[in-house]
Structures are given as C-alpha cells and as structure tokens.
PDB file of C-alpha atoms in Angstrom:
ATOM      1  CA  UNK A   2      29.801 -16.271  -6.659  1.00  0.00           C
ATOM      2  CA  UNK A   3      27.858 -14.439  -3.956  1.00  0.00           C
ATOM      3  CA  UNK A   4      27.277 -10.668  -4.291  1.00  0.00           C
ATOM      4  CA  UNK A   5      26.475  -9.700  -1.036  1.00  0.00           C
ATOM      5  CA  UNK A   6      27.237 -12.511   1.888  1.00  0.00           C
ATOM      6  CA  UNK A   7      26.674 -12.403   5.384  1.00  0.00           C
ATOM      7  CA  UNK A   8      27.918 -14.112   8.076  1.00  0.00           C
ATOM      8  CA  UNK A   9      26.217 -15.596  10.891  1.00  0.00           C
ATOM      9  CA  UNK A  10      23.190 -16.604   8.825  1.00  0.00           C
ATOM     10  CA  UNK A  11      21.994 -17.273  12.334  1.00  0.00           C
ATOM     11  CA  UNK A  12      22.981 -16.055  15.774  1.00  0.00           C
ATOM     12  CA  UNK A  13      21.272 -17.065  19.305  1.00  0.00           C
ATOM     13  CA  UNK A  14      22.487 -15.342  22.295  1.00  0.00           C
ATOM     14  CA  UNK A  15      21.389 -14.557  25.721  1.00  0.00           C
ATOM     15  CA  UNK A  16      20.136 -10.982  26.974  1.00  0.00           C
ATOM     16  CA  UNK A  17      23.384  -8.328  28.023  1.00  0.00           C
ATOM     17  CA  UNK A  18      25.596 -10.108  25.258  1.00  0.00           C
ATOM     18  CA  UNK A  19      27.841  -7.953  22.378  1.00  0.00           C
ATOM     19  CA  UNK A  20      27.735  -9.501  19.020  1.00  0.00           C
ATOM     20  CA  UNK A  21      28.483  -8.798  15.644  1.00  0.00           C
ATOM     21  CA  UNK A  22      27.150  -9.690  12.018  1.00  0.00           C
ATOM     22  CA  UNK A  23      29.771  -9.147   9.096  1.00  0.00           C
ATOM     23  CA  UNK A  24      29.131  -8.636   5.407  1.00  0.00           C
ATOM     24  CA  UNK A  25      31.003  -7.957   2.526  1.00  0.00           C
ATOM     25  CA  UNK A  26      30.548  -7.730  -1.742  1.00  0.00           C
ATOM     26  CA  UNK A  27      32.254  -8.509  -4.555  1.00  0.00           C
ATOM     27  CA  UNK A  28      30.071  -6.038  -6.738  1.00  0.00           C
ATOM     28  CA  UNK A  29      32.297  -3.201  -6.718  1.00  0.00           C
ATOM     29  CA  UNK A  30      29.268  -1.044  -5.181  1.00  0.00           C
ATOM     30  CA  UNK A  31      30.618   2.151  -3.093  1.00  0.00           C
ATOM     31  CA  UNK A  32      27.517   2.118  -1.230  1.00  0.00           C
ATOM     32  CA  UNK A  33      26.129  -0.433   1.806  1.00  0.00           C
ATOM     33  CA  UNK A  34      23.398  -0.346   4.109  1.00  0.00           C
ATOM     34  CA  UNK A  35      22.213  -2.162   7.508  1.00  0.00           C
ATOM     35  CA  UNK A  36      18.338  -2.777   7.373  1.00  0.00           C
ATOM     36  CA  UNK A  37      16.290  -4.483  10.228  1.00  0.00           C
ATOM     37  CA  UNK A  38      13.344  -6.619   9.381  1.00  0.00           C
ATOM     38  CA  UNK A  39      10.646  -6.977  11.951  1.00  0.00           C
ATOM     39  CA  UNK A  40       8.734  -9.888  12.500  1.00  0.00           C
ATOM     40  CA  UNK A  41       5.667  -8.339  10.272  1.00  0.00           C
ATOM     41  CA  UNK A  42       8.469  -8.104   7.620  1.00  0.00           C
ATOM     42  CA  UNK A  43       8.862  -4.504   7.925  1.00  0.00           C
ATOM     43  CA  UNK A  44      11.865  -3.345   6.819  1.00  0.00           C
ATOM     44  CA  UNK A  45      13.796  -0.059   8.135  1.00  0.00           C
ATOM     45  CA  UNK A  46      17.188   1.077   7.512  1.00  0.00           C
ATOM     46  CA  UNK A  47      19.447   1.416  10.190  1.00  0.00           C
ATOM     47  CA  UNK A  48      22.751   2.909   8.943  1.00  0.00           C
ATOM     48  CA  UNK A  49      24.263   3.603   4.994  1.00  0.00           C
ATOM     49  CA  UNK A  50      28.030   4.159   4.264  1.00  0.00           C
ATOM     50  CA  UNK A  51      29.526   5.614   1.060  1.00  0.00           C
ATOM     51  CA  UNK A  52      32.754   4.490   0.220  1.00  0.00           C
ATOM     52  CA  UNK A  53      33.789   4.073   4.264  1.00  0.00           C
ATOM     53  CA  UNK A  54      31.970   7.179   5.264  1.00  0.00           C
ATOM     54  CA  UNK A  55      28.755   7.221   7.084  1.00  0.00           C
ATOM     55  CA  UNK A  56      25.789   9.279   5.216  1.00  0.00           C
ATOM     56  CA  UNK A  57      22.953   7.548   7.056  1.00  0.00           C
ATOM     57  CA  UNK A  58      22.648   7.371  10.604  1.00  0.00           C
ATOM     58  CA  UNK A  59      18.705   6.537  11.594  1.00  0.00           C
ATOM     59  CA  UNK A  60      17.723   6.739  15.143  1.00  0.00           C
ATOM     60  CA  UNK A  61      19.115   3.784  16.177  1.00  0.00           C
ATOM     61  CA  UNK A  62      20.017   2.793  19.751  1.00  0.00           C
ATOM     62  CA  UNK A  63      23.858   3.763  20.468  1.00  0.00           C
ATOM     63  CA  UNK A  64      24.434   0.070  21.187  1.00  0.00           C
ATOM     64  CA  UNK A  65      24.610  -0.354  17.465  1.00  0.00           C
ATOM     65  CA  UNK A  66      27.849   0.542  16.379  1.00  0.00           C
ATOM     66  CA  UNK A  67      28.638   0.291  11.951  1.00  0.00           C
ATOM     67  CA  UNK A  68      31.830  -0.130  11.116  1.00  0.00           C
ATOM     68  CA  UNK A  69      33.467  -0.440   7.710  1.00  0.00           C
ATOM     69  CA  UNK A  70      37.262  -0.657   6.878  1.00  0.00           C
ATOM     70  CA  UNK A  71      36.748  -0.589   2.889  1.00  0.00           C
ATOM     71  CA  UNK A  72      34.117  -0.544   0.407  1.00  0.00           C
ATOM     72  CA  UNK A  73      33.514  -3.973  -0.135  1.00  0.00           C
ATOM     73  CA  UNK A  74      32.814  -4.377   3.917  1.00  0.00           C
ATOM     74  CA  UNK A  75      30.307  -3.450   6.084  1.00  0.00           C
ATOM     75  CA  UNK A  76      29.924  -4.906   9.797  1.00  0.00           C
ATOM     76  CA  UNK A  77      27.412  -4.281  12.884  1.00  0.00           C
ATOM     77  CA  UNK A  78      28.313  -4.577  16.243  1.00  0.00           C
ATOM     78  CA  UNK A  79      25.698  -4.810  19.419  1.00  0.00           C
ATOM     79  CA  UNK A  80      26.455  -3.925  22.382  1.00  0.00           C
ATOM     80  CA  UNK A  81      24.179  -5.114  25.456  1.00  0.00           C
ATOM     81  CA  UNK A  82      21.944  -7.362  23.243  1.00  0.00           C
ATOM     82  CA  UNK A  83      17.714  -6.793  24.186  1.00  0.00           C
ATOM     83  CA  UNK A  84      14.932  -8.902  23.675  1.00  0.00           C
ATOM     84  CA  UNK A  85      13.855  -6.235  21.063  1.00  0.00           C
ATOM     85  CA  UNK A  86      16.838  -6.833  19.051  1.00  0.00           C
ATOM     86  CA  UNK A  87      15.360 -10.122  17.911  1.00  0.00           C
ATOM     87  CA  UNK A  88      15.004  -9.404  14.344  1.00  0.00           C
ATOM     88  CA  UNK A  89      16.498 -10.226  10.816  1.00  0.00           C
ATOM     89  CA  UNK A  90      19.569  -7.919  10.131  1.00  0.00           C
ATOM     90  CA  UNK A  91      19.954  -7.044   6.047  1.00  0.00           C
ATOM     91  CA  UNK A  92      22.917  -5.793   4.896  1.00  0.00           C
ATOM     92  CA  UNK A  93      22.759  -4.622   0.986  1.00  0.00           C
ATOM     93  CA  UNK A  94      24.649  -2.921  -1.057  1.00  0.00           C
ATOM     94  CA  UNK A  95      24.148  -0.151  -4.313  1.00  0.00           C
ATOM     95  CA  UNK A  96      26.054   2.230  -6.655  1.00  0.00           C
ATOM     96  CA  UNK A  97      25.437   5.920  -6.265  1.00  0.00           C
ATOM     97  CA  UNK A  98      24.739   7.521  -9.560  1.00  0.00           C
ATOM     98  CA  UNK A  99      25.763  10.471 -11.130  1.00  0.00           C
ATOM     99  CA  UNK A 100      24.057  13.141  -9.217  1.00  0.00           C
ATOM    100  CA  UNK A 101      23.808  11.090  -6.244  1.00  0.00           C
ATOM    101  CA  UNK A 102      20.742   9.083  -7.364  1.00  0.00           C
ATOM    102  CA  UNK A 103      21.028   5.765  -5.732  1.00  0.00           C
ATOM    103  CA  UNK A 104      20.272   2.517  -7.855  1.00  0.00           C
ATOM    104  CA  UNK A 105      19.085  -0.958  -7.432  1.00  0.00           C
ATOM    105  CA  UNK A 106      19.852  -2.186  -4.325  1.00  0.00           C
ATOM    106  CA  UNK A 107      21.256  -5.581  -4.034  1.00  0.00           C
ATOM    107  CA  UNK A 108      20.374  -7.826  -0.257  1.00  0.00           C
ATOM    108  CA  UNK A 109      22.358 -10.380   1.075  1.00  0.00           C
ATOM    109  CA  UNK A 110      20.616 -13.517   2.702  1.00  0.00           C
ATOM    110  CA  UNK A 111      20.269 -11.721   6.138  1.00  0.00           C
ATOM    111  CA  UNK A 112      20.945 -12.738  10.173  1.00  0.00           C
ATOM    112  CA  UNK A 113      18.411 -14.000  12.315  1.00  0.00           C
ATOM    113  CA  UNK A 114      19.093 -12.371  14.959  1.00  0.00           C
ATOM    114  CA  UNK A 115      17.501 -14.235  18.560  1.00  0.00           C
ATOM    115  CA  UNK A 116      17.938 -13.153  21.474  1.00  0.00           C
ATOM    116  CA  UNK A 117      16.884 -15.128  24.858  1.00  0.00           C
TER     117      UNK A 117
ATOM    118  CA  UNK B  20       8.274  12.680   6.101  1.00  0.00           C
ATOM    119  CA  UNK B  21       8.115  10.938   2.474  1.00  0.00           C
ATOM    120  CA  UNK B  22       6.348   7.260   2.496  1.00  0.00           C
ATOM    121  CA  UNK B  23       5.496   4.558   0.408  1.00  0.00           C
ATOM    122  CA  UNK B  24       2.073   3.104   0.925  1.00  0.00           C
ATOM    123  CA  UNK B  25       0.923  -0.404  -0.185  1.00  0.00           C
ATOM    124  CA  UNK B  26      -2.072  -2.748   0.397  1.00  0.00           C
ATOM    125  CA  UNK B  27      -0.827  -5.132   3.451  1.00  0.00           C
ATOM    126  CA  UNK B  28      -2.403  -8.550   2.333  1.00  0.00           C
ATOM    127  CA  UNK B  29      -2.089 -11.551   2.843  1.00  0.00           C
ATOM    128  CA  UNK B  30      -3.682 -11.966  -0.536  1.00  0.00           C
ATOM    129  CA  UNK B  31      -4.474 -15.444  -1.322  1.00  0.00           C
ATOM    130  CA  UNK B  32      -4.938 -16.258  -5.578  1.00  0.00           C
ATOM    131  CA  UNK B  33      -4.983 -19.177  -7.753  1.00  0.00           C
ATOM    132  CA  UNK B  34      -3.058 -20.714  -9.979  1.00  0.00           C
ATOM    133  CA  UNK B  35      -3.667 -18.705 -13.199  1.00  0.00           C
ATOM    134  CA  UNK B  36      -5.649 -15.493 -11.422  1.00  0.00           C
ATOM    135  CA  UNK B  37      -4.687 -11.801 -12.165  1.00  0.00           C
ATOM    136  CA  UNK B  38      -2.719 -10.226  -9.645  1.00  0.00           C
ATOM    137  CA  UNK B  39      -2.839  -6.473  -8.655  1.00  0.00           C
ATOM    138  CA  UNK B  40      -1.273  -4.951  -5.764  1.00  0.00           C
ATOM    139  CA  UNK B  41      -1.417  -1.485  -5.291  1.00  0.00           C
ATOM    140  CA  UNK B  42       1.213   1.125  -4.267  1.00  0.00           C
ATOM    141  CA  UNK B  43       1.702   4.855  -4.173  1.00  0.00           C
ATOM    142  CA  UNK B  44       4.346   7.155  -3.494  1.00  0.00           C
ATOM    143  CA  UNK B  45       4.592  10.630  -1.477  1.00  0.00           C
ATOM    144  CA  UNK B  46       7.878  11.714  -2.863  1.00  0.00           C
ATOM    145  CA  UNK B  47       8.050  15.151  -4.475  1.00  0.00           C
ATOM    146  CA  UNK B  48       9.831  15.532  -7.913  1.00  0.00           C
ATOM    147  CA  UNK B  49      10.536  12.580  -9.831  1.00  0.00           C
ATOM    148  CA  UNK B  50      11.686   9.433  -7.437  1.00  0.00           C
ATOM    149  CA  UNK B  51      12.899   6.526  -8.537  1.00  0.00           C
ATOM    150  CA  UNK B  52      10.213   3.883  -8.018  1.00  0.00           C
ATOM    151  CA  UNK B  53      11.119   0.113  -7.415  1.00  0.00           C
ATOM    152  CA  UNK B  54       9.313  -3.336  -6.595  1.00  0.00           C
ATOM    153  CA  UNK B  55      11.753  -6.103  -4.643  1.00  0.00           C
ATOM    154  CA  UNK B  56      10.648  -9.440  -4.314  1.00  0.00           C
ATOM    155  CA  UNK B  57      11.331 -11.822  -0.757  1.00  0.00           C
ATOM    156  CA  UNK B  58      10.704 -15.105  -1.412  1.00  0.00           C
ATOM    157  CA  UNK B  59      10.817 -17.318   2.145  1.00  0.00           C
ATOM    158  CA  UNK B  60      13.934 -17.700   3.371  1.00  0.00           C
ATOM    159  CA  UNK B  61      15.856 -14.990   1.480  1.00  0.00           C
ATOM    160  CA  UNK B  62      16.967 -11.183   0.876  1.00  0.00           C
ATOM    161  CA  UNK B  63      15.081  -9.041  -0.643  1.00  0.00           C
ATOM    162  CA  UNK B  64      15.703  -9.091  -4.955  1.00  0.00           C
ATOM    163  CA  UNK B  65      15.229  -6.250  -7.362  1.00  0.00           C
ATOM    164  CA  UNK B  66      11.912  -7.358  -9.654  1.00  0.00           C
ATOM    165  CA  UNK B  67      11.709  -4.417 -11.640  1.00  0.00           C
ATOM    166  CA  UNK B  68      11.929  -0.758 -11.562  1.00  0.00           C
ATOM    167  CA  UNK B  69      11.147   2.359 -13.507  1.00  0.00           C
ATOM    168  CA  UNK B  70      13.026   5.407 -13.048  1.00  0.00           C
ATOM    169  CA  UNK B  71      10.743   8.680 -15.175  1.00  0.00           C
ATOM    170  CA  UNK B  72       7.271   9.122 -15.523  1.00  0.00           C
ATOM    171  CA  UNK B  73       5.374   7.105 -18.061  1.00  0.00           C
ATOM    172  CA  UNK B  74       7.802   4.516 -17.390  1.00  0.00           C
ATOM    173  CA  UNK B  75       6.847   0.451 -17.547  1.00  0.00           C
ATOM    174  CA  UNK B  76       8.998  -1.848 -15.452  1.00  0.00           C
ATOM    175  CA  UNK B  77       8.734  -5.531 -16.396  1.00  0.00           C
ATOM    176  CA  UNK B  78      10.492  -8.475 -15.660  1.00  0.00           C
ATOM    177  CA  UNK B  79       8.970 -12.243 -15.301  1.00  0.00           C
ATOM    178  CA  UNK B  80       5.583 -11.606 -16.227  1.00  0.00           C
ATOM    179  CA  UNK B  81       4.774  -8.566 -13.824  1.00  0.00           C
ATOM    180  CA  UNK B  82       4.530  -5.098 -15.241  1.00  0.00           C
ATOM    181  CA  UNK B  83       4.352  -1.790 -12.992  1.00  0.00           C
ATOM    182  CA  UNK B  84       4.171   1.816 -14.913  1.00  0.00           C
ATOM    183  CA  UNK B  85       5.451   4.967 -13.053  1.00  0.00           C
ATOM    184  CA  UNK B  86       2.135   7.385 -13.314  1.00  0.00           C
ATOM    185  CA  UNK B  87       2.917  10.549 -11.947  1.00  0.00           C
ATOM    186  CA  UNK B  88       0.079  11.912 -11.857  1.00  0.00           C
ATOM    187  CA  UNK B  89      -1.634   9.583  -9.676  1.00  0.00           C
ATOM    188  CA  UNK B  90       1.408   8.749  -7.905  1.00  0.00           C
ATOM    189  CA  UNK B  91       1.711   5.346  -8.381  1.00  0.00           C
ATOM    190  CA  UNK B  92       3.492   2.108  -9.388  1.00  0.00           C
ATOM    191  CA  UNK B  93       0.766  -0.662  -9.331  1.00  0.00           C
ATOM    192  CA  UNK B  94       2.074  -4.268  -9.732  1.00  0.00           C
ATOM    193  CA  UNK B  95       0.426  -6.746 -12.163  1.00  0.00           C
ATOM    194  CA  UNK B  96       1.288  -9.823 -13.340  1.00  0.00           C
ATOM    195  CA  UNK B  97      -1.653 -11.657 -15.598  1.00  0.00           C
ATOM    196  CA  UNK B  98      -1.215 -15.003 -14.738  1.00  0.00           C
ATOM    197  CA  UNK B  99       0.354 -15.789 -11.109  1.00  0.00           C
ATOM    198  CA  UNK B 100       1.940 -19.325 -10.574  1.00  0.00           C
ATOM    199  CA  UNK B 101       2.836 -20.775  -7.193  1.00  0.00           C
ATOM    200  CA  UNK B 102       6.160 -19.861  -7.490  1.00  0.00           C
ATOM    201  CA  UNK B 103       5.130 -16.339  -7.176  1.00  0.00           C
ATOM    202  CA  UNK B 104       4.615 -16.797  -3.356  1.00  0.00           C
ATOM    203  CA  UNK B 105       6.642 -14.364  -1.998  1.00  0.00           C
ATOM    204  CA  UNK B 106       6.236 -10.817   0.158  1.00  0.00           C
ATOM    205  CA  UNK B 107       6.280  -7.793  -2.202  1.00  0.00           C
ATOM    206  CA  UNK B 108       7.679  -4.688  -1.484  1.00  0.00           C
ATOM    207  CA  UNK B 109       7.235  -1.257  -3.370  1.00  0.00           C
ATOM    208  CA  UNK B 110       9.775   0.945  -2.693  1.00  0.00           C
ATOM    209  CA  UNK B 111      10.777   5.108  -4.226  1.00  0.00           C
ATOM    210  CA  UNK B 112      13.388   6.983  -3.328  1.00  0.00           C
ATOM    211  CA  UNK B 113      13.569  10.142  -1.304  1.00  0.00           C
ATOM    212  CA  UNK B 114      13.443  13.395  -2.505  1.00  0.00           C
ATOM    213  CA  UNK B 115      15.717  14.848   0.128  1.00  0.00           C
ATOM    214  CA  UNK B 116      18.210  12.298   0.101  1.00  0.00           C
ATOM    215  CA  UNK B 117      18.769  10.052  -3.151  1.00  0.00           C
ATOM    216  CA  UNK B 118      20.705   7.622  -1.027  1.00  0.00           C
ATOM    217  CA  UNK B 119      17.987   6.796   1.134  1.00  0.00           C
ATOM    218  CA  UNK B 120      15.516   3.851  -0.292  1.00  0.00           C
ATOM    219  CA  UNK B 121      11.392   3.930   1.226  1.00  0.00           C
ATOM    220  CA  UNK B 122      10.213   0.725   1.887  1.00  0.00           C
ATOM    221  CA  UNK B 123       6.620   0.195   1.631  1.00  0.00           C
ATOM    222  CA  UNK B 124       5.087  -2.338   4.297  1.00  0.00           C
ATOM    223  CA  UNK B 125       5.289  -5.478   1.906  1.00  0.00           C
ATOM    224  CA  UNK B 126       2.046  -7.596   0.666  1.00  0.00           C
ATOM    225  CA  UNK B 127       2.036 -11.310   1.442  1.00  0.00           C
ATOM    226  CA  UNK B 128       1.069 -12.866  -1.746  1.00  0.00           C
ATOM    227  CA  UNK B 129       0.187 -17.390  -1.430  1.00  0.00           C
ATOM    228  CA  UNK B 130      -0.224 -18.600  -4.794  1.00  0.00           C
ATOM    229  CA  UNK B 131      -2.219 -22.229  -4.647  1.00  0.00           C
ATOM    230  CA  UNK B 132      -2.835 -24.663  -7.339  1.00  0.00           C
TER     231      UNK B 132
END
C-alpha cells in the first residue's frame, strides 16, 4: 500500500524532448508538492497545489508546467528538456491544518530525471 | 528570506559514537521545526518533529528539542548504528506562508562498524 507513488522511477531522454512524471496518493492529503533534488542533494520546491489549486509557484522555468485533475494527483510536464534538468524530481504530499499550518510531509520514491 | 541552516558533513562515526548535528532556524514566530531522514535510494521520511517551544521530538533513538531562544533543533542520537547512514535534513516552516516547508542543505552521515 504505497502512500505517495511515482511513476517513471527513472526517465532518460535526449536534449529538446517533453516529458512528464505522474504521482498520485492514497492518503487523503489535500495538499502536494513538486521538489527538485540536485546532485549535492539539495532540495527546492518547485510548485504546491491545495486541493487542485496552485498556492506555490517558485521561479521555475515556464517549461515546467503542474497539472492536477484531483487531490489525490499531481503531475509535471517538461517542455524542451535541458541538460540542467538532470535531477531527481520529488513529489510529496501533506494535510493543511487548521489555520493553514502545514504538517508532516510525506515523499514518494522520486524520478531520476537524465537528460543526454 | 527565511532559511534553515545545518552543518554540511559528510560526517563519518562509528558504530556506537554520539551523534550531533546541528541546525538552526531564521523563522520569526513559532515555526514548526522538522528532521526527515533519506536513506540511499529513497524519498525523504519524517524522523521526528516538534511543533512549540520547549518541545522534544524523538523517534528511533534520536532526540531534537525546539529551543527558541537559541533558535534551534539540534539532532542527537546516543548510540549511531550503520543503519543510520543516511542524509539528514532539518527543515521549519515559514512564517509567511505555513504551506511552504525550508529545507536545510542535508548532512551526509556514514556509520561504519
């Protein structure tokens, strides 16, 4: 019973390509998030979404493109894939508290993302 | 803009040794303050977390307290094992926007018998 799942675990393409990593939970969380991880193992969030609406939006090249059609999904699409793109993509998901205090977050396994 | 600041490593211990690693916060007010756990291979996982000052998180041996007025949330753990190899990460939320989660940079910890 995986919480948060991800799919491609991995994903090689070629320079100019559009791709797309899709994740989904069964937690009932009305909160998800798309975090890069550099090869240092920094980790920075890209976009958040609260029950299908977007509340995070980090600068993050237009080629990125969230999408989510319900809660429980969450999926990135990239346009005109770089070299730079070569990272691993985390999706995760939380529940907002009351008040709008955000708790634990919970990652899935993550995309290695390669590009050639 | 509000960070989270932790020593980078790699540290290297023995089997047995004590284990600090050091974090602080710049959040205003009273953040929620969190440490996740990566071990190779995997997403990040919550270890433990402390939400009001005076706090103590604990979970598997490790222990962080929320100290407010030092800003911090020090991880320690008294006896590390080599399944403890893993990258740390502190973590608080942000004043401004409680949605928003601060990474710190993560600390490489090797644990060898």
């Amino acid at each position: 019973d995986t919480a948060v799942s991800q799919t491609p675990k991995y994903l090689v393409t070629q320079m100019g390509n559009d791709k797309s990593i899709k994740c989904e939970q069964n937690l009932g969380h009305d909160t998800m998030y798309w975090y890069k991880q550099d090869s240092k193992k920094f980790l920075k969030i890209m976009f958040s979404y609260n029950n299908k609406e977007l509340i995070i939006n980090e600068t993050v090249p237009n080629r990125f493109s969230p999408k989510s059609p319900d809660k429980a999904h969450l999926n990135l699409h990239i346009n005109s894939l770089e070299l730079g793109d070569s990272a691993v993509y985390f999706c995760a998901s939380s529940q907002r508290r009351f008040g709008g205090s955000t708790d634990t977050q919970y990652f899935g396994p993550g995309t290695r993302l390669t590009v050639l | 803009g509000d960070s989270v600041t932790q020593m980078e490593g790699p540290v290297t211990l023995s089997e047995e040794a004590f284990l600090t690693i050091n974090c602080t916060y710049t959040a205003t007010g009273y953040p929620s303050l969190f440490w996740y756990v990566q071990y190779p291979g995997e997403g990040l996982q919550l270890l433990l977390k402390a939400t009001k000052a005076d706090d103590k998180g604990s979970n598997k041996g490790f222990e962080a307290t929320y100290r407010k007025e030092t800003t911090s949330f020090h991880l320690e753990k008294g006896s590390v094992q080599v399944s403890d190899s893993a990258v740390y990460f502190c973590a608080s939320t942000m004043k401004t926007s409680y949605d928003k989660v601060i990474f710190g940079p993560g600390t490489s910890l090797s644990v060898i018998p």
